[in-house]
CSV table of C-alpha atoms in Angstrom, one decimal:
chain,number,residue,atom,x,y,z
A,1,MET,CA,0.0,0.0,0.0
A,2,THR,CA,2.8,2.4,0.8
A,3,THR,CA,4.8,2.0,-2.4
A,4,GLU,CA,3.0,2.8,-5.6
A,5,PRO,CA,4.5,1.5,-8.8
A,6,LYS,CA,5.8,4.5,-10.8
A,7,THR,CA,6.1,3.2,-14.3
A,8,ASN,CA,7.1,6.5,-15.9
A,9,PRO,CA,7.8,10.0,-14.8
A,10,PRO,CA,4.6,12.0,-14.2
A,11,LEU,CA,3.6,14.5,-16.9
A,12,GLY,CA,2.8,17.1,-14.3
A,13,ARG,CA,0.5,19.1,-16.6
A,14,ILE,CA,-1.6,21.8,-15.0
A,15,ILE,CA,-5.0,22.4,-16.6
A,16,VAL,CA,-7.4,25.2,-15.3
A,17,ILE,CA,-11.1,24.8,-15.8
A,18,THR,CA,-12.5,28.3,-15.9
A,19,SER,CA,-15.3,30.4,-17.4
A,20,GLY,CA,-15.8,33.8,-15.8
A,21,LYS,CA,-19.5,33.3,-15.5
A,22,GLY,CA,-20.9,31.1,-12.8
A,23,GLY,CA,-23.2,28.1,-13.3
A,24,VAL,CA,-22.0,27.2,-16.7
A,25,GLY,CA,-20.5,23.8,-15.6
A,26,LYS,CA,-17.0,24.4,-14.3
A,27,THR,CA,-17.2,22.0,-11.4
A,28,THR,CA,-19.3,19.4,-13.3
A,29,SER,CA,-16.6,19.6,-16.1
A,30,SER,CA,-13.7,19.4,-13.6
A,31,ALA,CA,-15.2,16.3,-12.1
A,32,ALA,CA,-16.1,14.7,-15.4
A,33,ILE,CA,-12.7,15.5,-17.0
A,34,SER,CA,-10.6,14.4,-14.1
A,35,ALA,CA,-12.5,11.2,-13.6
A,36,ALA,CA,-12.2,10.4,-17.3
A,37,LEU,CA,-8.4,11.1,-17.3
A,38,ALA,CA,-8.0,8.8,-14.3
A,39,LYS,CA,-10.0,6.1,-15.9
A,40,LYS,CA,-7.6,6.2,-18.8
A,41,GLY,CA,-4.9,5.4,-16.3
A,42,PHE,CA,-3.4,8.9,-15.8
A,43,ARG,CA,-2.5,9.8,-12.3
A,44,THR,CA,-4.9,12.7,-11.8
A,45,VAL,CA,-5.7,15.2,-9.0
A,46,VAL,CA,-8.5,17.7,-9.1
A,47,ILE,CA,-8.2,20.9,-6.9
A,48,ASP,CA,-11.1,23.1,-5.7
A,49,PHE,CA,-10.0,26.7,-5.8
A,50,ASP,CA,-13.4,28.1,-4.7
A,51,VAL,CA,-12.4,29.0,-1.2
A,52,GLY,CA,-15.4,29.5,1.1
A,53,LEU,CA,-17.8,27.9,-1.3
A,54,ARG,CA,-16.6,24.3,-1.5
A,55,ASN,CA,-18.6,22.2,-3.9
A,56,LEU,CA,-16.2,19.9,-5.8
A,57,ASP,CA,-16.4,17.5,-2.8
A,58,MET,CA,-20.1,17.1,-3.2
A,59,THR,CA,-19.9,16.7,-7.0
A,60,MET,CA,-17.2,14.0,-6.5
A,61,GLY,CA,-19.2,12.4,-3.6
A,62,CYS,CA,-16.4,12.7,-1.0
A,63,GLU,CA,-18.0,15.5,1.2
A,64,ARG,CA,-18.1,13.2,4.2
A,65,ARG,CA,-14.4,12.4,4.0
A,66,VAL,CA,-12.9,15.8,4.1
A,67,VAL,CA,-10.4,16.2,7.0
A,68,PHE,CA,-7.8,18.6,5.8
A,69,ASP,CA,-8.0,21.0,2.9
A,70,PHE,CA,-5.9,23.0,0.4
A,71,ILE,CA,-5.7,26.0,2.8
A,72,ASN,CA,-4.5,23.8,5.7
A,73,VAL,CA,-1.7,22.6,3.4
A,74,ILE,CA,-0.8,26.2,2.2
A,75,GLN,CA,-0.7,27.3,5.8
A,76,GLY,CA,1.4,24.4,6.9
A,77,ASP,CA,-1.2,22.9,9.2
A,78,ALA,CA,-1.3,19.6,7.3
A,79,LYS,CA,0.8,17.8,4.8
A,80,LEU,CA,-0.3,17.5,1.2
A,81,LYS,CA,-0.6,13.7,1.4
A,82,GLN,CA,-3.0,14.0,4.4
A,83,ALA,CA,-5.3,16.4,2.6
A,84,LEU,CA,-5.6,14.5,-0.6
A,85,ILE,CA,-8.7,12.3,-0.7
A,86,LYS,CA,-8.3,9.1,-2.8
A,87,ASP,CA,-11.3,8.4,-4.9
A,88,LYS,CA,-13.0,5.1,-4.0
A,89,ARG,CA,-14.0,4.3,-7.6
A,90,VAL,CA,-10.8,5.0,-9.6
A,91,ASP,CA,-7.5,4.5,-7.8
A,92,THR,CA,-5.6,6.9,-10.0
A,93,LEU,CA,-7.8,9.8,-8.9
A,94,SER,CA,-7.4,12.1,-6.0
A,95,ILE,CA,-9.3,15.2,-4.8
A,96,LEU,CA,-7.9,18.2,-3.0
A,97,PRO,CA,-10.9,19.9,-1.4
A,98,THR,CA,-10.8,23.6,-0.4
A,99,SER,CA,-11.8,25.3,2.8
A,100,GLN,CA,-15.4,26.0,3.6
A,101,THR,CA,-14.5,28.5,6.3
A,102,ARG,CA,-11.6,30.6,5.2
A,103,ASP,CA,-11.7,33.3,2.6
A,104,LYS,CA,-9.9,33.4,-0.7
A,105,ASP,CA,-7.1,35.6,0.5
A,106,ALA,CA,-5.7,32.5,2.1
A,107,LEU,CA,-4.6,31.5,-1.4
A,108,THR,CA,-1.2,33.0,-1.7
A,109,LYS,CA,0.7,32.8,-4.9
A,110,GLU,CA,3.7,31.2,-3.1
A,111,GLY,CA,1.5,28.7,-1.3
A,112,VAL,CA,-0.4,27.7,-4.5
A,113,GLU,CA,2.9,27.3,-6.3
A,114,LYS,CA,4.4,25.2,-3.6
A,115,VAL,CA,1.4,22.8,-3.6
A,116,LEU,CA,1.3,22.6,-7.4
A,117,THR,CA,5.1,21.9,-7.6
A,118,GLU,CA,4.6,19.1,-5.1
A,119,LEU,CA,1.7,17.6,-7.1
A,120,LYS,CA,3.6,17.8,-10.3
A,121,ALA,CA,6.1,15.3,-9.0
A,122,ASP,CA,3.3,12.7,-8.5
A,123,PHE,CA,0.6,13.4,-11.0
A,124,ASP,CA,0.1,13.4,-14.7
A,125,TYR,CA,-2.7,15.9,-14.7
A,126,ILE,CA,-3.5,18.5,-12.1
A,127,ILE,CA,-7.0,19.9,-12.8
A,128,CYS,CA,-7.7,23.3,-11.2
A,129,ASP,CA,-11.4,23.9,-10.7
A,130,SER,CA,-11.7,27.7,-10.8
A,131,PRO,CA,-14.3,29.8,-8.9
A,132,ALA,CA,-16.6,32.0,-11.0
A,133,GLY,CA,-15.5,35.6,-11.5
A,134,ILE,CA,-12.1,37.1,-12.3
A,135,GLU,CA,-11.0,38.0,-8.8
A,136,HIS,CA,-8.2,36.6,-6.7
A,137,GLY,CA,-9.4,33.0,-6.5
A,138,ALA,CA,-9.9,32.7,-10.3
A,139,GLN,CA,-6.6,34.4,-10.9
A,140,MET,CA,-4.8,31.9,-8.6
A,141,ALA,CA,-6.5,29.0,-10.3
A,142,MET,CA,-5.2,30.1,-13.7
A,143,TYR,CA,-1.9,31.6,-12.9
A,144,PHE,CA,0.3,28.5,-13.0
A,145,ALA,CA,-1.7,26.6,-15.7
A,146,ASP,CA,-0.1,25.1,-18.8
A,147,GLU,CA,-3.4,24.7,-20.4
A,148,ALA,CA,-7.0,26.1,-20.0
A,149,VAL,CA,-10.4,24.8,-20.7
A,150,VAL,CA,-12.9,27.7,-20.9
A,151,VAL,CA,-16.4,26.3,-20.2
A,152,THR,CA,-18.9,28.3,-22.3
A,153,ASN,CA,-22.7,28.0,-22.7
A,154,PRO,CA,-24.0,29.1,-26.2
A,155,GLU,CA,-25.5,32.2,-24.6
A,156,VAL,CA,-24.6,35.8,-24.7
A,157,SER,CA,-23.3,36.5,-21.2
A,158,SER,CA,-21.4,33.3,-21.0
A,159,VAL,CA,-19.6,33.9,-24.3
A,160,ARG,CA,-18.8,37.5,-23.3
A,161,ASP,CA,-17.3,36.4,-20.0
A,162,SER,CA,-15.4,33.7,-21.7
A,163,ASP,CA,-13.8,36.3,-24.0
A,164,ARG,CA,-12.8,38.3,-20.9
A,165,VAL,CA,-11.2,35.2,-19.3
A,166,LEU,CA,-9.4,34.4,-22.5
A,167,GLY,CA,-7.9,37.9,-22.3
A,168,LEU,CA,-6.7,37.3,-18.7
A,169,LEU,CA,-5.2,33.9,-19.7
A,170,SER,CA,-3.1,35.6,-22.2
A,171,SER,CA,-1.9,38.4,-20.0
A,172,GLN,CA,-2.3,37.6,-16.2
A,173,THR,CA,-0.6,34.2,-16.0
A,174,ARG,CA,2.9,33.1,-15.4
A,175,ARG,CA,3.3,31.8,-18.9
A,176,ALA,CA,2.2,35.2,-20.2
A,177,GLU,CA,4.6,37.0,-17.9
A,178,THR,CA,7.6,34.8,-18.7
A,179,GLU,CA,9.5,36.0,-21.7
A,180,GLY,CA,9.9,33.3,-24.3
A,181,ALA,CA,7.5,30.9,-22.6
A,182,GLU,CA,4.9,29.1,-24.7
A,183,PRO,CA,1.5,30.8,-24.1
A,184,ILE,CA,-1.2,28.9,-22.3
A,185,LYS,CA,-3.0,26.5,-24.6
A,186,ALA,CA,-6.5,27.7,-24.3
A,187,GLN,CA,-9.5,25.9,-25.7
A,188,VAL,CA,-13.2,26.2,-25.3
A,189,LEU,CA,-15.6,23.5,-24.1
A,190,ILE,CA,-19.2,24.2,-25.0
A,191,THR,CA,-21.7,22.9,-22.5
A,192,ARG,CA,-25.5,22.7,-22.3
A,193,TYR,CA,-25.7,22.6,-26.0
A,194,ASP,CA,-29.2,21.9,-27.3
A,195,GLN,CA,-29.2,20.6,-30.9
A,196,GLU,CA,-33.0,21.0,-31.2
A,197,ARG,CA,-32.9,24.7,-30.2
A,198,VAL,CA,-30.0,25.3,-32.5
A,199,GLU,CA,-31.9,23.8,-35.4
A,200,LYS,CA,-34.8,26.1,-34.6
A,201,GLY,CA,-32.4,29.1,-34.6
A,202,GLU,CA,-33.0,29.7,-30.9
A,203,MET,CA,-29.5,29.0,-29.8
A,204,MET,CA,-26.1,30.0,-31.2
A,205,THR,CA,-24.3,27.3,-33.1
A,206,VAL,CA,-20.9,25.9,-32.2
A,207,GLU,CA,-19.5,27.8,-35.2
A,208,ASP,CA,-21.0,31.0,-34.0
A,209,VAL,CA,-19.3,30.6,-30.6
A,210,LEU,CA,-16.0,29.7,-32.1
A,211,GLU,CA,-16.1,32.6,-34.6
A,212,ILE,CA,-16.5,35.0,-31.7
A,213,LEU,CA,-14.0,33.5,-29.3
A,214,ALA,CA,-11.4,32.4,-31.9
A,215,VAL,CA,-9.9,29.6,-29.9
A,216,PRO,CA,-9.8,25.9,-30.7
A,217,LEU,CA,-12.7,23.7,-29.6
A,218,LEU,CA,-12.2,21.0,-27.1
A,219,GLY,CA,-15.6,19.5,-27.3
A,220,VAL,CA,-19.4,20.0,-27.2
A,221,VAL,CA,-21.4,18.6,-24.2
A,222,PRO,CA,-25.1,18.4,-24.9
A,223,GLU,CA,-27.7,19.5,-22.4
A,224,SER,CA,-28.3,16.2,-20.6
A,225,LYS,CA,-30.5,14.9,-17.8
A,226,ALA,CA,-27.6,12.7,-16.8
A,227,ILE,CA,-25.7,15.7,-15.4
A,228,LEU,CA,-28.2,16.5,-12.6
A,229,LYS,CA,-28.7,12.8,-11.9
A,230,ALA,CA,-24.9,12.3,-11.5
A,231,SER,CA,-24.5,15.3,-9.2
A,232,ASN,CA,-27.4,14.2,-7.1
A,233,VAL,CA,-25.6,11.0,-6.2
A,234,GLY,CA,-22.1,12.5,-6.1
A,235,THR,CA,-20.7,10.7,-9.1
A,236,PRO,CA,-18.8,12.4,-11.9
A,237,VAL,CA,-20.9,12.0,-15.0
A,238,THR,CA,-18.1,10.1,-16.7
A,239,LEU,CA,-18.3,7.4,-14.0
A,240,ASP,CA,-22.1,7.2,-14.0
A,241,GLY,CA,-23.1,4.9,-16.7
A,242,PRO,CA,-23.5,5.7,-20.4
A,243,SER,CA,-25.0,9.0,-21.4
A,244,ALA,CA,-24.5,11.5,-24.2
A,245,ALA,CA,-22.8,14.0,-21.8
A,246,ALA,CA,-20.4,11.3,-20.6
A,247,GLU,CA,-19.5,10.4,-24.2
A,248,ALA,CA,-18.9,14.1,-25.0
A,249,TYR,CA,-16.6,14.4,-22.0
A,250,GLN,CA,-14.7,11.3,-22.9
A,251,ASP,CA,-14.1,12.6,-26.4
A,252,ALA,CA,-13.0,15.9,-25.0
A,253,VAL,CA,-10.6,14.1,-22.6
A,254,SER,CA,-9.1,12.1,-25.5
A,255,ARG,CA,-8.4,15.3,-27.3
A,256,LEU,CA,-6.8,16.7,-24.1
A,257,THR,CA,-4.4,13.8,-24.1
A,258,GLY,CA,-3.4,14.4,-27.7
A,259,GLU,CA,-5.6,11.9,-29.4
A,260,THR,CA,-7.4,12.9,-32.6
A,261,VAL,CA,-11.1,12.3,-32.2
A,262,GLU,CA,-13.6,13.4,-34.8
A,263,MET,CA,-15.8,16.2,-33.5
A,264,ARG,CA,-19.4,15.1,-33.0
A,265,ILE,CA,-22.2,16.1,-30.8
A,266,PRO,CA,-23.6,13.0,-29.1
A,267,GLY,CA,-27.4,13.0,-28.9
A,268,GLU,CA,-29.5,11.6,-26.1
A,269,ARG,CA,-30.8,8.3,-27.1
A,270,ARG,CA,-34.5,8.5,-27.6
A,271,PRO,CA,-36.3,5.7,-25.8
A,272,GLY,CA,-37.6,2.9,-28.1
A,273,LEU,CA,-41.2,2.1,-28.5
A,274,LEU,CA,-41.1,-0.8,-26.1
A,275,GLN,CA,-39.3,1.3,-23.5
A,276,ARG,CA,-41.9,4.0,-23.8
A,277,LEU,CA,-44.8,1.6,-23.5
A,278,PHE,CA,-43.5,-0.2,-20.5
A,279,GLY,CA,-41.5,2.6,-18.9
A,280,ARG,CA,-38.2,2.0,-17.2
A,281,ALA,CA,-36.9,2.5,-13.7
A,282,SER,CA,-35.0,5.7,-13.3
B,1,MET,CA,-47.3,-13.7,-0.9
B,2,SER,CA,-49.8,-11.8,-2.8
B,3,LEU,CA,-49.9,-11.7,-6.6
B,4,PHE,CA,-49.6,-7.9,-6.4
B,5,ASP,CA,-46.6,-7.8,-4.2
B,6,PHE,CA,-44.5,-6.6,-7.0
B,7,VAL,CA,-46.5,-3.4,-7.1
B,8,ARG,CA,-45.5,-2.5,-3.6
B,9,ARG,CA,-41.9,-3.6,-4.1
B,10,LYS,CA,-39.6,-0.9,-2.9
B,11,ALA,CA,-38.2,1.0,-5.8
B,12,PRO,CA,-34.5,1.9,-5.7
B,13,PRO,CA,-33.9,5.3,-4.2
B,14,LYS,CA,-34.4,8.1,-6.8
B,15,SER,CA,-31.4,10.3,-7.3
B,16,ALA,CA,-33.3,13.4,-6.1
B,17,GLN,CA,-33.9,11.8,-2.7
B,18,THR,CA,-30.2,10.8,-2.5
B,19,ALA,CA,-29.4,14.5,-3.2
B,20,LYS,CA,-31.7,15.7,-0.5
B,21,ASP,CA,-30.3,13.2,2.0
B,22,ARG,CA,-26.7,14.1,1.3
B,23,LEU,CA,-27.4,17.8,1.6
B,24,GLN,CA,-29.3,17.3,4.9
B,25,ILE,CA,-26.4,15.5,6.5
B,26,LEU,CA,-23.8,17.9,5.2
B,27,LEU,CA,-25.7,21.1,6.1
B,28,ALA,CA,-26.7,19.9,9.5
B,29,HIS,CA,-23.0,19.4,10.1
B,30,GLU,CA,-22.0,22.8,8.6
B,31,ARG,CA,-24.7,24.7,10.4
B,32,SER,CA,-23.9,23.2,13.8
B,33,SER,CA,-20.4,24.5,13.5
B,34,SER,CA,-22.1,27.9,12.6
B,35,GLY,CA,-19.6,28.6,9.9
B,36,THR,CA,-16.6,28.7,12.2
B,37,ALA,CA,-13.5,26.8,11.6
B,38,GLU,CA,-14.8,23.8,13.5
B,39,ALA,CA,-12.5,21.2,11.9
B,40,ASP,CA,-9.5,23.3,12.8
B,41,TYR,CA,-8.9,21.2,15.9
B,42,LEU,CA,-7.8,18.4,13.6
B,43,PRO,CA,-4.4,19.7,12.8
B,44,MET,CA,-3.8,20.3,16.5
B,45,LEU,CA,-5.1,16.9,17.4
B,46,GLN,CA,-2.8,15.4,14.9
B,47,ARG,CA,0.2,17.3,16.3
B,48,ASP,CA,-0.6,16.1,19.8
B,49,ILE,CA,-0.9,12.5,18.7
B,50,VAL,CA,2.4,12.7,16.9
B,51,ALA,CA,4.0,14.2,19.9
B,52,ALA,CA,2.6,11.5,22.2
B,53,ILE,CA,3.9,8.7,20.0
B,54,ARG,CA,7.3,10.3,19.5
B,55,LYS,CA,7.9,9.9,23.2
B,56,HIS,CA,8.2,6.2,22.6
B,57,VAL,CA,8.8,5.6,18.9
B,58,PRO,CA,10.6,7.9,16.4
B,59,ILE,CA,8.0,8.7,13.7
B,60,GLY,CA,7.8,11.5,11.1
B,61,ASP,CA,5.1,14.0,10.5
B,62,LYS,CA,4.1,12.2,7.3
B,63,ASP,CA,3.6,8.9,9.1
B,64,VAL,CA,0.2,9.9,10.4
B,65,GLU,CA,-2.9,9.7,8.3
B,66,VAL,CA,-6.2,11.0,9.6
B,67,ARG,CA,-9.4,10.1,7.8
B,68,MET,CA,-12.9,11.1,8.7
B,69,GLU,CA,-16.3,9.7,7.6
B,70,ARG,CA,-19.2,11.8,8.6
B,71,GLY,CA,-22.6,10.3,9.1
B,72,ASP,CA,-25.9,11.7,10.2
B,73,GLN,CA,-25.9,9.8,13.5
B,74,MET,CA,-22.2,9.6,14.2
B,75,SER,CA,-18.9,10.3,12.6
B,76,SER,CA,-15.8,8.3,12.8
B,77,LEU,CA,-12.2,9.4,12.9
B,78,GLU,CA,-9.7,7.0,11.7
B,79,ILE,CA,-6.0,7.6,12.6
B,80,ASN,CA,-3.4,5.5,10.9
B,81,ILE,CA,0.1,5.6,12.2
B,82,GLU,CA,2.9,4.0,10.2
B,83,LEU,CA,5.6,2.8,12.5
B,84,PRO,CA,9.2,2.6,11.2
B,85,ALA,CA,10.1,-0.8,10.0
B,86,VAL,CA,12.9,-2.7,11.7
B,87,LYS,CA,15.7,-2.6,9.2
B,88,SER,CA,17.0,-5.9,8.1
B,89,LYS,CA,20.4,-6.4,6.5
B,90,THR,CA,19.1,-8.5,3.6
B,91,GLY,CA,16.3,-6.0,2.7
């Protein structure tokens, strides 16, 4: 139990999941993406940067197991290893919860850097779940990132805020401040996409959003009932049985890891005649 | 056993009910601590435990693992202490 086999050196790649606007699916996406990465065998840790409004723990279903948190580690009250919660479903997945009681000023740049450096030595992917907004907490979540996933709904205020966040990613981060460094690899993940409304002309298309934001597309996650159902029970949607949303996240994760996956928008499977006649549990 | 027993058969819990249950447990816990840093005694507790054991066995800060599992009726605190192995020459 104490010695884990280390087959190859960890990739140590830091990815921030951000958006500017709240409620677009940052935490849902952080949970789904990190679980899917871990399921592929990558050593993955997901960190909650939303100090004071902890929620990643609930989405991941480990809210009853939080002992120490990110802030305890930054302030030296606990060791990193003690604060990391090992997922019970996928053994390559860990969660670093945040504090529910402190405020975001507890996130110091030096403290965050120290924790991330330590994590880079053990993990392939370090997923930073950013709080909404563009204040200190969000800035700390993105500052050290190598890559960014900007979660966007095809809706005016979300796209506007994503544009603002893309601006910050290219100016207020370490990669932006370091001369000669490769800029953060930013990509957009469109969530809550409703094909039916797009066809009716009620919702912006993927092309519309990409034309405005002018960054590469990581994936398109359809509006899906599976999302709420998964969060109800504290399971990342990618670990919760087949669904269109899970498929979309899996595709997105394959692209994150460098695979080439054809862009498609998975649709919800319509129930067949027999299923509709006789109904189905859940 | 009645023919219609299957009608009354308990359905698996719906996810909305699971959500409500989880929230009730968590919020009861968070409200009781009235938003203060209630779990902050854990680092101190851990420090005390390490100090107590060190009086007898040399252990490092990293050799103590504290886990908690919160329930609605009771919570359990699991403390794992890794004691140094007796070094053997062949190992």
